[in-house]
Amino acid sequence: MAPVFAHGQLRLYLLSLLESGPKHGYELITALSDRFGGTYRPSPGTVYPRLARLEEEGLVRRVDEDRKSTYSLTDAGRAELAARSDDLAHLEEGIAETVRERAEEVRADVRGSMRGLRADLAAAAQQARASAVPHTPTPSDDPRLASHLRTADAEAMIQRFRDEIRADLRRADARGAVEQLTVDTLRTVLDTALTAVRATLR
């Protein structure tokens, strides 16, 4: 993917995000990620040096408390924003276009991944059928009991998947890191798995 911001644009956009009030660095990173629909999330190594530079220029004020730093606009920062309102409007237009382009790229990547997943599931099912060891029934065999045992095994796998993905989602949610792409991917994977499993049921 192409770079999101041209030279100097992230600096200007950080100022615009602070216009609504003081924010922690993490809040600025999250706000940027939200603005791009989760398709772009700057690293702390990208954001904090620019905040430090803005502070050196007198455009931003930093207040340290409880091991966290809060950043807010100074009068000079507000004046800078006012003077560059046209640049900011142009930047917003560019961001909207970038979001559209990146979202389409992500959708194309997911569609490609799902095609590969469907092919892998079909191949795995075919291999399982081919490698199945023929079973010679005996008078003591109970098909209903065997089916019940397999059902219990399948339900245990479903429960384990549910528990693990739920725990992962909650950990990510605590960091504010659950994005729409995660939900879309989960929906597509589950729909694909449901179709593949149903095809094996008589």
GROMACS .gro file of N, CA, C and O in nm, residues 22-97:
model
  304
   22PRO      N    1  -0.750   1.810   2.485
   22PRO     CA    2  -0.626   1.736   2.516
   22PRO      C    3  -0.646   1.586   2.497
   22PRO      O    4  -0.754   1.532   2.521
   23LYS      N    5  -0.538   1.519   2.455
   23LYS     CA    6  -0.542   1.374   2.435
   23LYS      C    7  -0.408   1.312   2.471
   23LYS      O    8  -0.303   1.375   2.457
   24HIS      N    9  -0.413   1.186   2.514
   24HIS     CA   10  -0.293   1.107   2.533
   24HIS      C   11  -0.244   1.061   2.395
   24HIS      O   12  -0.320   1.060   2.298
   25GLY      N   13  -0.118   1.022   2.389
   25GLY     CA   14  -0.065   0.973   2.262
   25GLY      C   15  -0.143   0.853   2.211
   25GLY      O   16  -0.171   0.842   2.091
   26TYR      N   17  -0.181   0.761   2.301
   26TYR     CA   18  -0.256   0.643   2.260
   26TYR      C   19  -0.392   0.683   2.202
   26TYR      O   20  -0.440   0.622   2.106
   27GLU      N   21  -0.454   0.784   2.259
   27GLU     CA   22  -0.582   0.831   2.207
   27GLU      C   23  -0.567   0.888   2.066
   27GLU      O   24  -0.656   0.870   1.981
   28LEU      N   25  -0.457   0.954   2.040
   28LEU     CA   26  -0.432   1.007   1.905
   28LEU      C   27  -0.412   0.894   1.806
   28LEU      O   28  -0.463   0.899   1.693
   29ILE      N   29  -0.338   0.791   1.846
   29ILE     CA   30  -0.316   0.675   1.759
   29ILE      C   31  -0.450   0.608   1.728
   29ILE      O   32  -0.479   0.573   1.613
   30THR      N   33  -0.534   0.591   1.831
   30THR     CA   34  -0.664   0.528   1.811
   30THR      C   35  -0.754   0.614   1.723
   30THR      O   36  -0.826   0.562   1.637
   31ALA      N   37  -0.751   0.745   1.742
   31ALA     CA   38  -0.831   0.835   1.660
   31ALA      C   39  -0.791   0.827   1.513
   31ALA      O   40  -0.876   0.828   1.423
   32LEU      N   41  -0.661   0.816   1.489
   32LEU     CA   42  -0.613   0.801   1.351
   32LEU      C   43  -0.661   0.669   1.292
   32LEU      O   44  -0.706   0.664   1.177
   33SER      N   45  -0.650   0.562   1.370
   33SER     CA   46  -0.695   0.432   1.322
   33SER      C   47  -0.844   0.434   1.291
   33SER      O   48  -0.888   0.382   1.187
   34ASP      N   49  -0.923   0.497   1.378
   34ASP     CA   50  -1.068   0.506   1.355
   34ASP      C   51  -1.098   0.587   1.229
   34ASP      O   52  -1.190   0.551   1.153
   35ARG      N   53  -1.023   0.695   1.208
   35ARG     CA   54  -1.048   0.779   1.090
   35ARG      C   55  -1.024   0.701   0.962
   35ARG      O   56  -1.091   0.725   0.860
   36PHE      N   57  -0.931   0.605   0.965
   36PHE     CA   58  -0.900   0.525   0.847
   36PHE      C   59  -0.975   0.391   0.846
   36PHE      O   60  -0.940   0.301   0.771
   37GLY      N   61  -1.077   0.380   0.930
   37GLY     CA   62  -1.158   0.259   0.929
   37GLY      C   63  -1.081   0.133   0.964
   37GLY      O   64  -1.117   0.024   0.922
   38GLY      N   65  -0.972   0.150   1.041
   38GLY     CA   66  -0.892   0.035   1.081
   38GLY      C   67  -0.794  -0.014   0.975
   38GLY      O   68  -0.721  -0.110   0.998
   39THR      N   69  -0.789   0.053   0.859
   39THR     CA   70  -0.696   0.009   0.754
   39THR      C   71  -0.556   0.067   0.772
   39THR      O   72  -0.465   0.031   0.700
   40TYR      N   73  -0.541   0.158   0.867
   40TYR     CA   74  -0.410   0.217   0.896
   40TYR      C   75  -0.405   0.250   1.044
   40TYR      O   76  -0.498   0.307   1.100
   41ARG      N   77  -0.296   0.210   1.109
   41ARG     CA   78  -0.276   0.242   1.250
   41ARG      C   79  -0.129   0.278   1.268
   41ARG      O   80  -0.042   0.191   1.259
   42PRO      N   81  -0.098   0.406   1.292
   42PRO     CA   82   0.042   0.448   1.305
   42PRO      C   83   0.105   0.388   1.430
   42PRO      O   84   0.036   0.365   1.530
   43SER      N   85   0.232   0.363   1.424
   43SER     CA   86   0.303   0.310   1.539
   43SER      C   87   0.339   0.424   1.635
   43SER      O   88   0.347   0.540   1.594
   44PRO      N   89   0.362   0.392   1.762
   44PRO     CA   90   0.409   0.495   1.855
   44PRO      C   91   0.537   0.562   1.806
   44PRO      O   92   0.557   0.682   1.827
   45GLY      N   93   0.622   0.484   1.739
   45GLY     CA   94   0.746   0.541   1.685
   45GLY      C   95   0.724   0.642   1.574
   45GLY      O   96   0.815   0.717   1.538
   46THR      N   97   0.604   0.643   1.518
   46THR     CA   98   0.568   0.742   1.416
   46THR      C   99   0.508   0.866   1.479
   46THR      O  100   0.537   0.978   1.439
   47VAL      N  101   0.423   0.846   1.580
   47VAL     CA  102   0.346   0.956   1.637
   47VAL      C  103   0.424   1.036   1.740
   47VAL      O  104   0.427   1.161   1.736
   48TYR      N  105   0.488   0.970   1.835
   48TYR     CA  106   0.549   1.042   1.947
   48TYR      C  107   0.664   1.136   1.905
   48TYR      O  108   0.673   1.247   1.959
   49PRO      N  109   0.750   1.098   1.810
   49PRO     CA  110   0.852   1.194   1.767
   49PRO      C  111   0.792   1.321   1.706
   49PRO      O  112   0.846   1.431   1.725
   50ARG      N  113   0.680   1.307   1.637
   50ARG     CA  114   0.616   1.425   1.578
   50ARG      C  115   0.552   1.511   1.686
   50ARG      O  116   0.553   1.635   1.677
   51LEU      N  117   0.497   1.447   1.788
   51LEU     CA  118   0.443   1.525   1.900
   51LEU      C  119   0.555   1.601   1.971
   51LEU      O  120   0.537   1.717   2.010
   52ALA      N  121   0.671   1.535   1.985
   52ALA     CA  122   0.786   1.602   2.049
   52ALA      C  123   0.830   1.722   1.967
   52ALA      O  124   0.864   1.828   2.022
   53ARG      N  125   0.829   1.706   1.835
   53ARG     CA  126   0.868   1.817   1.747
   53ARG      C  127   0.768   1.932   1.757
   53ARG      O  128   0.807   2.051   1.761
   54LEU      N  129   0.639   1.899   1.761
   54LEU     CA  130   0.537   2.003   1.776
   54LEU      C  131   0.552   2.076   1.908
   54LEU      O  132   0.530   2.198   1.916
   55GLU      N  133   0.592   2.003   2.011
   55GLU     CA  134   0.615   2.066   2.141
   55GLU      C  135   0.735   2.161   2.133
   55GLU      O  136   0.730   2.274   2.186
   56GLU      N  137   0.840   2.118   2.065
   56GLU     CA  138   0.959   2.204   2.049
   56GLU      C  139   0.924   2.332   1.974
   56GLU      O  140   0.979   2.439   2.002
   57GLU      N  141   0.832   2.321   1.878
   57GLU     CA  142   0.793   2.437   1.799
   57GLU      C  143   0.693   2.527   1.872
   57GLU      O  144   0.654   2.631   1.820
   58GLY      N  145   0.649   2.484   1.991
   58GLY     CA  146   0.556   2.565   2.068
   58GLY      C  147   0.413   2.554   2.023
   58GLY      O  148   0.328   2.635   2.064
   59LEU      N  149   0.382   2.453   1.941
   59LEU     CA  150   0.246   2.438   1.891
   59LEU      C  151   0.162   2.346   1.980
   59LEU      O  152   0.038   2.349   1.975
   60VAL      N  153   0.231   2.265   2.061
   60VAL     CA  154   0.165   2.168   2.148
   60VAL      C  155   0.225   2.179   2.287
   60VAL      O  156   0.345   2.202   2.303
   61ARG      N  157   0.143   2.162   2.388
   61ARG     CA  158   0.190   2.160   2.526
   61ARG      C  159   0.173   2.019   2.582
   61ARG      O  160   0.068   1.958   2.565
   62ARG      N  161   0.275   1.969   2.649
   62ARG     CA  162   0.268   1.836   2.709
   62ARG      C  163   0.261   1.848   2.861
   62ARG      O  164   0.338   1.923   2.921
   63VAL      N  165   0.169   1.772   2.921
   63VAL     CA  166   0.158   1.767   3.067
   63VAL      C  167   0.173   1.622   3.109
   63VAL      O  168   0.101   1.534   3.061
   64ASP      N  169   0.269   1.594   3.196
   64ASP     CA  170   0.295   1.458   3.245
   64ASP      C  171   0.225   1.437   3.378
   64ASP      O  172   0.243   1.515   3.473
   65GLU      N  173   0.146   1.328   3.384
   65GLU     CA  174   0.079   1.294   3.510
   65GLU      C  175   0.048   1.145   3.511
   65GLU      O  176   0.004   1.088   3.411
   66ASP      N  177   0.073   1.082   3.626
   66ASP     CA  178   0.046   0.938   3.642
   66ASP      C  179   0.112   0.857   3.532
   66ASP      O  180   0.050   0.766   3.473
   67ARG      N  181   0.237   0.889   3.502
   67ARG     CA  182   0.316   0.817   3.401
   67ARG      C  183   0.255   0.824   3.261
   67ARG      O  184   0.287   0.746   3.173
   68LYS      N  185   0.165   0.920   3.240
   68LYS     CA  186   0.108   0.942   3.108
   68LYS      C  187   0.126   1.088   3.070
   68LYS      O  188   0.125   1.176   3.156
   69SER      N  189   0.140   1.110   2.940
   69SER     CA  190   0.157   1.246   2.891
   69SER      C  191   0.031   1.287   2.814
   69SER      O  192  -0.017   1.213   2.728
   70THR      N  193  -0.020   1.404   2.848
   70THR     CA  194  -0.135   1.459   2.778
   70THR      C  195  -0.089   1.575   2.691
   70THR      O  196  -0.012   1.660   2.736
   71TYR      N  197  -0.138   1.579   2.568
   71TYR     CA  198  -0.098   1.682   2.473
   71TYR      C  199  -0.218   1.772   2.443
   71TYR      O  200  -0.331   1.724   2.427
   72SER      N  201  -0.192   1.901   2.435
   72SER     CA  202  -0.298   1.997   2.403
   72SER      C  203  -0.241   2.107   2.315
   72SER      O  204  -0.120   2.132   2.314
   73LEU      N  205  -0.330   2.174   2.241
   73LEU     CA  206  -0.287   2.283   2.154
   73LEU      C  207  -0.252   2.408   2.235
   73LEU      O  208  -0.318   2.440   2.334
   74THR      N  209  -0.151   2.477   2.191
   74THR     CA  210  -0.122   2.610   2.245
   74THR      C  211  -0.192   2.713   2.155
   74THR      O  212  -0.251   2.678   2.052
   75ASP      N  213  -0.185   2.838   2.193
   75ASP     CA  214  -0.243   2.943   2.108
   75ASP      C  215  -0.176   2.943   1.971
   75ASP      O  216  -0.242   2.965   1.868
   76ALA      N  217  -0.044   2.919   1.972
   76ALA     CA  218   0.029   2.913   1.845
   76ALA      C  219  -0.019   2.796   1.760
   76ALA      O  220  -0.028   2.806   1.637
   77GLY      N  221  -0.052   2.683   1.825
   77GLY     CA  222  -0.103   2.567   1.752
   77GLY      C  223  -0.238   2.596   1.689
   77GLY      O  224  -0.264   2.557   1.574
   78ARG      N  225  -0.324   2.665   1.764
   78ARG     CA  226  -0.455   2.700   1.708
   78ARG      C  227  -0.441   2.799   1.593
   78ARG      O  228  -0.513   2.791   1.493
   79ALA      N  229  -0.346   2.890   1.606
   79ALA     CA  230  -0.322   2.986   1.498
   79ALA      C  231  -0.271   2.914   1.373
   79ALA      O  232  -0.308   2.948   1.260
   80GLU      N  233  -0.185   2.813   1.393
   80GLU     CA  234  -0.134   2.734   1.281
   80GLU      C  235  -0.247   2.663   1.209
   80GLU      O  236  -0.253   2.660   1.085
   81LEU      N  237  -0.339   2.605   1.285
   81LEU     CA  238  -0.454   2.537   1.224
   81LEU      C  239  -0.540   2.635   1.145
   81LEU      O  240  -0.585   2.604   1.034
   82ALA      N  241  -0.566   2.750   1.204
   82ALA     CA  242  -0.649   2.850   1.135
   82ALA      C  243  -0.584   2.894   1.005
   82ALA      O  244  -0.652   2.911   0.903
   83ALA      N  245  -0.452   2.912   1.007
   83ALA     CA  246  -0.381   2.958   0.887
   83ALA      C  247  -0.377   2.852   0.779
   83ALA      O  248  -0.365   2.883   0.660
   84ARG      N  249  -0.389   2.725   0.819
   84ARG     CA  250  -0.377   2.615   0.722
   84ARG      C  251  -0.510   2.541   0.704
   84ARG      O  252  -0.511   2.421   0.673
   85SER      N  253  -0.619   2.610   0.720
   85SER     CA  254  -0.751   2.546   0.708
   85SER      C  255  -0.773   2.487   0.569
   85SER      O  256  -0.831   2.380   0.554
   86ASP      N  257  -0.724   2.558   0.466
   86ASP     CA  258  -0.738   2.505   0.329
   86ASP      C  259  -0.657   2.378   0.311
   86ASP      O  260  -0.704   2.282   0.248
   87ASP      N  261  -0.535   2.376   0.366
   87ASP     CA  262  -0.451   2.255   0.357
   87ASP      C  263  -0.519   2.138   0.428
   87ASP      O  264  -0.514   2.025   0.381
   88LEU      N  265  -0.582   2.167   0.542
   88LEU     CA  266  -0.647   2.062   0.618
   88LEU      C  267  -0.768   2.007   0.543
   88LEU      O  268  -0.791   1.885   0.542
   89ALA      N  269  -0.845   2.095   0.479
   89ALA     CA  270  -0.960   2.049   0.401
   89ALA      C  271  -0.915   1.959   0.287
   89ALA      O  272  -0.976   1.855   0.259
   90HIS      N  273  -0.806   1.999   0.221
   90HIS     CA  274  -0.752   1.918   0.112
   90HIS      C  275  -0.703   1.784   0.165
   90HIS      O  276  -0.722   1.679   0.101
   91LEU      N  277  -0.642   1.786   0.283
   91LEU     CA  278  -0.594   1.662   0.344
   91LEU      C  279  -0.709   1.569   0.377
   91LEU      O  280  -0.700   1.447   0.355
   92GLU      N  281  -0.819   1.623   0.429
   92GLU     CA  282  -0.936   1.540   0.460
   92GLU      C  283  -0.990   1.472   0.335
   92GLU      O  284  -1.031   1.355   0.338
   93GLU      N  285  -0.991   1.545   0.223
   93GLU     CA  286  -1.038   1.485   0.098
   93GLU      C  287  -0.947   1.370   0.057
   93GLU      O  288  -0.993   1.265   0.012
   94GLY      N  289  -0.816   1.391   0.073
   94GLY     CA  290  -0.721   1.286   0.039
   94GLY      C  291  -0.736   1.164   0.129
   94GLY      O  292  -0.725   1.050   0.084
   95ILE      N  293  -0.763   1.187   0.258
   95ILE     CA  294  -0.781   1.076   0.351
   95ILE      C  295  -0.905   0.995   0.313
   95ILE      O  296  -0.903   0.871   0.315
   96ALA      N  297  -1.014   1.064   0.278
   96ALA     CA  298  -1.137   0.993   0.239
   96ALA      C  299  -1.112   0.903   0.119
   96ALA      O  300  -1.158   0.788   0.114
   97GLU      N  301  -1.035   0.951   0.022
   97GLU     CA  302  -1.002   0.871  -0.095
   97GLU      C  303  -0.912   0.754  -0.057
   97GLU      O  304  -0.930   0.641  -0.106
   0.00000   0.00000   0.00000
